[in-house]
PDB file of C-alpha atoms in Angstrom:
ATOM      1  CA  MET P   1      62.737  87.979  94.372  1.00 96.00           C
ATOM      2  CA  ARG P   2      66.475  88.511  95.154  1.00 97.00           C
ATOM      3  CA  LEU P   3      68.620  87.961  91.857  1.00 98.00           C
ATOM      4  CA  GLY P   4      72.377  86.760  91.984  1.00 97.00           C
ATOM      5  CA  LEU P   5      75.045  84.502  90.894  1.00 98.00           C
ATOM      6  CA  VAL P   6      76.498  81.219  91.077  1.00 98.00           C
ATOM      7  CA  ILE P   7      79.819  80.912  90.517  1.00 97.00           C
ATOM      8  CA  ASP P   8      81.151  76.762  90.126  1.00 97.00           C
ATOM      9  CA  LEU P   9      84.999  77.281  90.541  1.00 96.00           C
ATOM     10  CA  ASP P  10      85.975  73.847  89.917  1.00 93.00           C
ATOM     11  CA  VAL P  11      85.003  74.461  85.861  1.00 94.00           C
ATOM     12  CA  CYS P  12      86.227  78.130  86.029  1.00 96.00           C
ATOM     13  CA  VAL P  13      88.866  77.809  83.637  1.00 95.00           C
ATOM     14  CA  GLY P  14      89.883  82.095  84.085  1.00 95.00           C
ATOM     15  CA  CYS P  15      89.609  82.187  80.042  1.00 96.00           C
ATOM     16  CA  HIS P  16      88.635  86.448  81.018  1.00 96.00           C
ATOM     17  CA  ALA P  17      85.293  85.141  78.736  1.00 97.00           C
ATOM     18  CA  CYS P  18      82.969  86.555  81.086  1.00 96.00           C
ATOM     19  CA  ALA P  19      85.396  89.651  81.315  1.00 95.00           C
ATOM     20  CA  ILE P  20      85.317  90.605  78.012  1.00 94.00           C
ATOM     21  CA  ALA P  21      81.519  90.355  77.744  1.00 95.00           C
ATOM     22  CA  CYS P  22      80.918  92.335  80.666  1.00 94.00           C
ATOM     23  CA  LYS P  23      83.296  94.703  79.570  1.00 93.00           C
ATOM     24  CA  GLN P  24      81.176  94.924  75.717  1.00 92.00           C
ATOM     25  CA  TRP P  25      77.532  94.761  76.762  1.00 93.00           C
ATOM     26  CA  ASN P  26      78.241  97.700  79.614  1.00 91.00           C
ATOM     27  CA  ALA P  27      80.149  99.881  77.272  1.00 87.00           C
ATOM     28  CA  SER P  28      76.737 101.730  76.972  1.00 77.00           C
ATOM     29  CA  GLY P  29      73.647 101.711  78.533  1.00 73.00           C
ATOM     30  CA  THR P  30      72.483 101.882  82.020  1.00 77.00           C
ATOM     31  CA  THR P  31      76.079 103.250  83.501  1.00 81.00           C
ATOM     32  CA  GLY P  32      77.364 104.634  80.286  1.00 80.00           C
ATOM     33  CA  PRO P  33      80.740 104.311  78.342  1.00 85.00           C
ATOM     34  CA  LEU P  34      83.274 102.351  80.523  1.00 90.00           C
ATOM     35  CA  SER P  35      86.700 104.252  80.077  1.00 92.00           C
ATOM     36  CA  ASP P  36      89.919 102.558  79.249  1.00 92.00           C
ATOM     37  CA  TYR P  37      93.252 104.359  79.838  1.00 93.00           C
ATOM     38  CA  GLN P  38      95.956 104.310  77.480  1.00 91.00           C
ATOM     39  CA  PRO P  39      94.922 101.176  76.003  1.00 89.00           C
ATOM     40  CA  TYR P  40      97.389 100.879  73.432  1.00 93.00           C
ATOM     41  CA  GLY P  41     100.190 102.159  75.697  1.00 94.00           C
ATOM     42  CA  ALA P  42     102.809 100.462  78.755  1.00 93.00           C
ATOM     43  CA  GLU P  43      99.777 100.220  81.016  1.00 92.00           C
ATOM     44  CA  PRO P  44      96.596  99.778  80.123  1.00 90.00           C
ATOM     45  CA  SER P  45      94.367 100.105  82.036  1.00 91.00           C
ATOM     46  CA  GLY P  46      90.697 100.952  82.291  1.00 92.00           C
ATOM     47  CA  VAL P  47      86.583 100.207  84.118  1.00 93.00           C
ATOM     48  CA  TRP P  48      85.975  96.681  84.308  1.00 93.00           C
ATOM     49  CA  PHE P  49      82.587  95.176  86.358  1.00 93.00           C
ATOM     50  CA  ASN P  50      84.391  92.114  86.391  1.00 93.00           C
ATOM     51  CA  ARG P  51      87.910  90.717  87.168  1.00 93.00           C
ATOM     52  CA  ILE P  52      89.438  87.470  87.756  1.00 95.00           C
ATOM     53  CA  ARG P  53      91.944  86.187  90.388  1.00 94.00           C
ATOM     54  CA  HIS P  54      94.306  83.422  90.099  1.00 95.00           C
ATOM     55  CA  PHE P  55      95.611  81.546  93.372  1.00 92.00           C
ATOM     56  CA  GLU P  56      97.706  78.804  93.303  1.00 92.00           C
ATOM     57  CA  VAL P  57      96.635  76.326  96.198  1.00 88.00           C
ATOM     58  CA  GLY P  58      98.464  73.322  97.747  1.00 86.00           C
ATOM     59  CA  GLU P  59     101.335  71.684  97.717  1.00 87.00           C
ATOM     60  CA  TYR P  60     102.986  69.594  94.683  1.00 83.00           C
ATOM     61  CA  PRO P  61     101.768  67.446  93.880  1.00 79.00           C
ATOM     62  CA  HIS P  62      98.457  68.065  94.953  1.00 81.00           C
ATOM     63  CA  ASN P  63      98.212  71.950  94.565  1.00 84.00           C
ATOM     64  CA  LYS P  64      95.821  73.106  91.728  1.00 86.00           C
ATOM     65  CA  THR P  65      95.018  76.611  89.962  1.00 91.00           C
ATOM     66  CA  ILE P  66      91.786  78.163  91.218  1.00 93.00           C
ATOM     67  CA  ASN P  67      90.472  81.082  88.885  1.00 96.00           C
ATOM     68  CA  PHE P  68      88.955  83.368  91.263  1.00 96.00           C
ATOM     69  CA  PRO P  69      85.730  85.703  89.141  1.00 96.00           C
ATOM     70  CA  MET P  70      85.045  88.553  91.366  1.00 94.00           C
ATOM     71  CA  SER P  71      82.557  91.172  90.941  1.00 95.00           C
ATOM     72  CA  CYS P  72      79.521  92.912  92.695  1.00 97.00           C
ATOM     73  CA  MET P  73      78.446  90.343  95.626  1.00 97.00           C
ATOM     74  CA  HIS P  74      75.091  92.798  95.914  1.00 97.00           C
ATOM     75  CA  CYS P  75      74.854  92.353  99.209  1.00 97.00           C
ATOM     76  CA  GLU P  76      71.623  92.163 101.668  1.00 96.00           C
ATOM     77  CA  ASP P  77      72.953  94.457 103.821  1.00 96.00           C
ATOM     78  CA  ALA P  78      74.944  96.244 101.149  1.00 96.00           C
ATOM     79  CA  ALA P  79      78.094  98.757 102.789  1.00 96.00           C
ATOM     80  CA  CYS P  80      78.400 100.825  99.613  1.00 97.00           C
ATOM     81  CA  VAL P  81      75.200 101.934 100.311  1.00 97.00           C
ATOM     82  CA  THR P  82      75.179 102.542 103.886  1.00 96.00           C
ATOM     83  CA  VAL P  83      78.010 105.037 103.391  1.00 97.00           C
ATOM     84  CA  CYS P  84      76.909 106.773 100.335  1.00 97.00           C
ATOM     85  CA  PRO P  85      76.356 110.546 101.256  1.00 97.00           C
ATOM     86  CA  THR P  86      74.715 111.289  98.417  1.00 97.00           C
ATOM     87  CA  GLY P  87      72.193 108.561  98.116  1.00 96.00           C
ATOM     88  CA  ALA P  88      73.638 107.506  94.710  1.00 97.00           C
ATOM     89  CA  SER P  89      74.343 103.994  96.126  1.00 97.00           C
ATOM     90  CA  TYR P  90      70.879 102.207  96.603  1.00 97.00           C
ATOM     91  CA  LYS P  91      69.631  98.352  96.844  1.00 97.00           C
ATOM     92  CA  ARG P  92      66.370  97.839  94.559  1.00 97.00           C
ATOM     93  CA  ALA P  93      63.564  96.466  96.638  1.00 96.00           C
ATOM     94  CA  GLU P  94      61.878  94.159  94.050  1.00 97.00           C
ATOM     95  CA  ASP P  95      65.261  92.476  92.751  1.00 96.00           C
ATOM     96  CA  GLY P  96      68.098  93.000  95.702  1.00 97.00           C
ATOM     97  CA  ILE P  97      70.153  94.128  92.801  1.00 97.00           C
ATOM     98  CA  VAL P  98      72.923  97.272  93.580  1.00 97.00           C
ATOM     99  CA  LEU P  99      73.149  99.860  91.438  1.00 96.00           C
ATOM    100  CA  VAL P 100      74.678 103.462  91.501  1.00 96.00           C
ATOM    101  CA  ASP P 101      72.810 106.326  90.082  1.00 96.00           C
ATOM    102  CA  GLN P 102      75.207 108.053  88.080  1.00 94.00           C
ATOM    103  CA  ASP P 103      73.582 111.421  88.552  1.00 95.00           C
ATOM    104  CA  LYS P 104      73.946 111.404  92.268  1.00 97.00           C
ATOM    105  CA  CYS P 105      77.334 110.050  92.220  1.00 97.00           C
ATOM    106  CA  MET P 106      79.963 112.916  93.272  1.00 96.00           C
ATOM    107  CA  GLY P 107      82.724 110.058  93.101  1.00 95.00           C
ATOM    108  CA  CYS P 108      83.707 110.262  96.932  1.00 97.00           C
ATOM    109  CA  ASN P 109      84.749 106.979  96.582  1.00 95.00           C
ATOM    110  CA  TYR P 110      83.381 106.326 100.326  1.00 96.00           C
ATOM    111  CA  CYS P 111      81.869 103.213  98.716  1.00 97.00           C
ATOM    112  CA  SER P 112      84.993 101.562  97.448  1.00 96.00           C
ATOM    113  CA  TRP P 113      86.592 102.054 100.674  1.00 96.00           C
ATOM    114  CA  ALA P 114      83.476 100.276 102.086  1.00 96.00           C
ATOM    115  CA  CYS P 115      83.530  97.731 100.311  1.00 97.00           C
ATOM    116  CA  PRO P 116      85.289  94.686 101.552  1.00 95.00           C
ATOM    117  CA  TYR P 117      85.206  93.186  97.376  1.00 95.00           C
ATOM    118  CA  GLY P 118      86.989  95.901  95.450  1.00 92.00           C
ATOM    119  CA  ALA P 119      83.870  95.529  93.618  1.00 93.00           C
ATOM    120  CA  ARG P 120      84.003  99.175  92.634  1.00 93.00           C
ATOM    121  CA  GLU P 121      85.505 101.242  90.213  1.00 92.00           C
ATOM    122  CA  LEU P 122      85.933 104.833  89.905  1.00 94.00           C
ATOM    123  CA  ASP P 123      85.768 106.110  86.108  1.00 94.00           C
ATOM    124  CA  ARG P 124      88.156 108.961  86.069  1.00 93.00           C
ATOM    125  CA  ALA P 125      86.651 109.887  82.745  1.00 92.00           C
ATOM    126  CA  SER P 126      83.326 110.858  84.464  1.00 93.00           C
ATOM    127  CA  GLY P 127      84.430 110.786  88.011  1.00 95.00           C
ATOM    128  CA  THR P 128      81.374 108.879  88.645  1.00 96.00           C
ATOM    129  CA  MET P 129      81.456 104.975  90.506  1.00 96.00           C
ATOM    130  CA  LYS P 130      80.797 102.003  88.516  1.00 94.00           C
ATOM    131  CA  LYS P 131      80.006  98.306  89.506  1.00 94.00           C
ATOM    132  CA  CYS P 132      78.170  95.249  88.247  1.00 96.00           C
ATOM    133  CA  THR P 133      74.445  96.001  87.296  1.00 95.00           C
ATOM    134  CA  LEU P 134      73.910  92.046  86.638  1.00 96.00           C
ATOM    135  CA  CYS P 135      72.578  93.196  83.420  1.00 96.00           C
ATOM    136  CA  VAL P 136      69.547  94.865  84.408  1.00 95.00           C
ATOM    137  CA  ASP P 137      69.055  96.565  80.985  1.00 93.00           C
ATOM    138  CA  ARG P 138      69.401  93.583  79.646  1.00 95.00           C
ATOM    139  CA  ILE P 139      67.450  90.699  82.283  1.00 96.00           C
ATOM    140  CA  TYR P 140      64.573  92.966  82.071  1.00 96.00           C
ATOM    141  CA  ASP P 141      64.738  94.346  78.208  1.00 95.00           C
ATOM    142  CA  GLU P 142      61.432  91.922  76.728  1.00 96.00           C
ATOM    143  CA  THR P 143      62.526  92.604  73.152  1.00 96.00           C
ATOM    144  CA  ILE P 144      65.483  89.735  74.009  1.00 95.00           C
ATOM    145  CA  PRO P 145      64.267  86.361  73.770  1.00 96.00           C
ATOM    146  CA  ILE P 146      63.534  84.683  77.158  1.00 95.00           C
ATOM    147  CA  GLU P 147      66.391  82.615  77.065  1.00 94.00           C
ATOM    148  CA  GLU P 148      68.451  85.216  76.710  1.00 95.00           C
ATOM    149  CA  ARG P 149      67.612  87.535  79.345  1.00 97.00           C
ATOM    150  CA  GLN P 150      70.635  86.968  81.569  1.00 97.00           C
ATOM    151  CA  PRO P 151      73.630  88.499  82.584  1.00 97.00           C
ATOM    152  CA  ALA P 152      76.138  88.819  79.124  1.00 96.00           C
ATOM    153  CA  CYS P 153      78.926  87.292  81.699  1.00 97.00           C
ATOM    154  CA  VAL P 154      76.401  84.488  81.963  1.00 97.00           C
ATOM    155  CA  LEU P 155      75.677  84.183  78.351  1.00 97.00           C
ATOM    156  CA  THR P 156      79.076  83.742  76.902  1.00 97.00           C
ATOM    157  CA  CYS P 157      80.796  81.795  80.108  1.00 97.00           C
ATOM    158  CA  PRO P 158      82.199  78.905  77.448  1.00 96.00           C
ATOM    159  CA  ALA P 159      82.811  76.413  80.673  1.00 95.00           C
ATOM    160  CA  HIS P 160      79.239  77.193  81.696  1.00 96.00           C
ATOM    161  CA  ALA P 161      80.827  78.040  85.077  1.00 97.00           C
ATOM    162  CA  ARG P 162      78.296  80.631  85.869  1.00 97.00           C
ATOM    163  CA  MET P 163      74.483  80.621  86.560  1.00 97.00           C
ATOM    164  CA  PHE P 164      71.758  82.969  87.711  1.00 98.00           C
ATOM    165  CA  GLY P 165      68.884  83.171  89.187  1.00 97.00           C
ATOM    166  CA  ASP P 166      66.473  83.557  92.070  1.00 97.00           C
ATOM    167  CA  PHE P 167      68.035  83.010  95.235  1.00 97.00           C
ATOM    168  CA  ASP P 168      64.786  83.376  97.194  1.00 97.00           C
ATOM    169  CA  ASP P 169      63.159  80.651  94.881  1.00 97.00           C
ATOM    170  CA  PRO P 170      64.331  77.548  96.932  1.00 97.00           C
ATOM    171  CA  ASP P 171      63.589  75.941  93.395  1.00 97.00           C
ATOM    172  CA  SER P 172      65.751  77.601  91.354  1.00 97.00           C
ATOM    173  CA  ALA P 173      68.570  76.549  90.022  1.00 96.00           C
ATOM    174  CA  VAL P 174      70.873  78.464  91.728  1.00 97.00           C
ATOM    175  CA  SER P 175      69.413  77.578  95.080  1.00 98.00           C
ATOM    176  CA  ARG P 176      69.743  74.302  94.189  1.00 97.00           C
ATOM    177  CA  ALA P 177      73.023  74.378  93.213  1.00 97.00           C
ATOM    178  CA  VAL P 178      74.047  76.269  96.430  1.00 97.00           C
ATOM    179  CA  ARG P 179      72.080  73.750  98.405  1.00 97.00           C
ATOM    180  CA  GLU P 180      73.743  70.479  97.000  1.00 96.00           C
ATOM    181  CA  ARG P 181      77.494  71.844  95.944  1.00 95.00           C
ATOM    182  CA  GLU P 182      77.470  73.385  99.682  1.00 95.00           C
ATOM    183  CA  GLY P 183      77.889  76.661  97.671  1.00 97.00           C
ATOM    184  CA  TYR P 184      78.951  79.364  99.802  1.00 97.00           C
ATOM    185  CA  GLN P 185      79.099  83.155 100.489  1.00 97.00           C
ATOM    186  CA  LEU P 186      82.427  85.057 100.130  1.00 96.00           C
ATOM    187  CA  LEU P 187      83.455  86.675 103.374  1.00 96.00           C
ATOM    188  CA  PRO P 188      80.373  85.391 105.654  1.00 96.00           C
ATOM    189  CA  GLU P 189      81.618  87.143 109.061  1.00 96.00           C
ATOM    190  CA  LEU P 190      81.475  90.533 107.755  1.00 96.00           C
ATOM    191  CA  GLY P 191      77.465  90.153 108.061  1.00 96.00           C
ATOM    192  CA  TYR P 192      77.031  91.442 104.486  1.00 97.00           C
ATOM    193  CA  ASN P 193      75.508  88.919 103.331  1.00 97.00           C
ATOM    194  CA  PRO P 194      76.601  88.860  99.684  1.00 97.00           C
ATOM    195  CA  THR P 195      73.333  87.094  97.319  1.00 97.00           C
ATOM    196  CA  ASN P 196      76.683  86.058  94.981  1.00 98.00           C
ATOM    197  CA  HIS P 197      77.736  82.178  95.748  1.00 98.00           C
ATOM    198  CA  TYR P 198      80.928  80.025  94.865  1.00 98.00           C
ATOM    199  CA  LEU P 199      80.624  76.460  94.529  1.00 97.00           C
ATOM    200  CA  PRO P 200      83.879  75.130  95.662  1.00 94.00           C
ATOM    201  CA  PRO P 201      86.188  72.726  93.310  1.00 89.00           C
ATOM    202  CA  ARG P 202      85.652  69.008  94.013  1.00 84.00           C
ATOM    203  CA  LYS P 203      88.526  67.133  95.406  1.00 77.00           C
ATOM    204  CA  ALA P 204      90.397  65.484  92.972  1.00 70.00           C
ATOM    205  CA  PRO P 205      92.304  61.283  93.512  1.00 70.00           C
ATOM    206  CA  PRO P 206      96.078  62.738  93.783  1.00 67.00           C
ATOM    207  CA  ILE P 207      98.177  61.794  91.377  1.00 66.00           C
ATOM    208  CA  PRO P 208     100.557  58.903  91.890  1.00 68.00           C
ATOM    209  CA  THR P 209     104.164  60.048  92.084  1.00 67.00           C
ATOM    210  CA  GLU P 210     105.991  57.346  93.105  1.00 66.00           C
ATOM    211  CA  ASN P 211     107.382  55.885  89.826  1.00 66.00           C
ATOM    212  CA  LEU P 212     108.268  59.213  88.654  1.00 67.00           C
ATOM    213  CA  GLY P 213     111.727  58.784  89.768  1.00 67.00           C
ATOM    214  CA  GLN P 214     111.690  55.511  87.973  1.00 72.00           C
ATOM    215  CA  PRO P 215     113.669  55.498  84.392  1.00 75.00           C
ATOM    216  CA  GLY P 216     111.445  54.647  81.150  1.00 77.00           C
ATOM    217  CA  PHE P 217     112.337  51.843  78.487  1.00 78.00           C
ATOM    218  CA  LYS P 218     114.890  54.080  76.698  1.00 81.00           C
ATOM    219  CA  GLU P 219     117.104  54.760  79.556  1.00 82.00           C
ATOM    220  CA  ARG P 220     116.890  51.258  80.928  1.00 82.00           C
ATOM    221  CA  LEU P 221     118.258  50.174  77.196  1.00 84.00           C
ATOM    222  CA  LYS P 222     120.665  52.887  77.442  1.00 85.00           C
ATOM    223  CA  THR P 223     121.842  51.365  80.461  1.00 84.00           C
ATOM    224  CA  PHE P 224     121.931  47.730  79.508  1.00 83.00           C
ATOM    225  CA  ALA P 225     124.057  48.633  76.287  1.00 84.00           C
ATOM    226  CA  ASN P 226     126.748  50.871  77.950  1.00 84.00           C
ATOM    227  CA  LYS P 227     127.290  47.231  80.348  1.00 83.00           C
ATOM    228  CA  LEU P 228     127.526  45.558  77.450  1.00 80.00           C
ATOM    229  CA  VAL P 229     130.055  47.742  75.113  1.00 79.00           C
ATOM    230  CA  LYS P 230     133.782  48.743  76.465  1.00 70.00           C
ATOM    231  CA  ARG P 231     134.617  51.821  75.575  1.00 67.00           C
TER     232      ARG P 231
END
């Protein structure tokens, strides 16, 4: 089994609900509290597993804002696991989830430097590295209704831009979406084979701009009136 996420960039509206839900769910449990630094100060910061980048692509009038959620990709050949000197970073054989053993982590930052996706965060309060767990403490919790055994970010997304499932199953929703929408991995040339995939934005027809410079009815009426009135 190889669990991961598919994120549809065509419908993600960049509302940050996934990041907030992730922060809320992971504020306790597997990795412990996610620290906030100066939350009410001039430069608030903190530990987040999920962050959303915003990019403007294309030239007007064919430009578009792309909202790009970023979190751990749960790579098959994870560099963060390879470089960890204490064995704190590890990949689970049963489902492919990459985790950090908080009791072994010494906060050396090697994994953070090795990760090309910027997915790891050093919690300065605990001195340990933290990252997305795919809500491992939720998806296997049998006290939770089976339809809710999904990562918090998937459950909360109001645009349904996120899907969660098993990429080893060719009939799973995530496998079908990647196959049908030409989903892609981020930075595949690095060879880490990230599990998470992105679905590209659909191509929208161009907005006609030929008549944008033409005067409207009000302007045409004013021009006509000015020709009649002698001042």
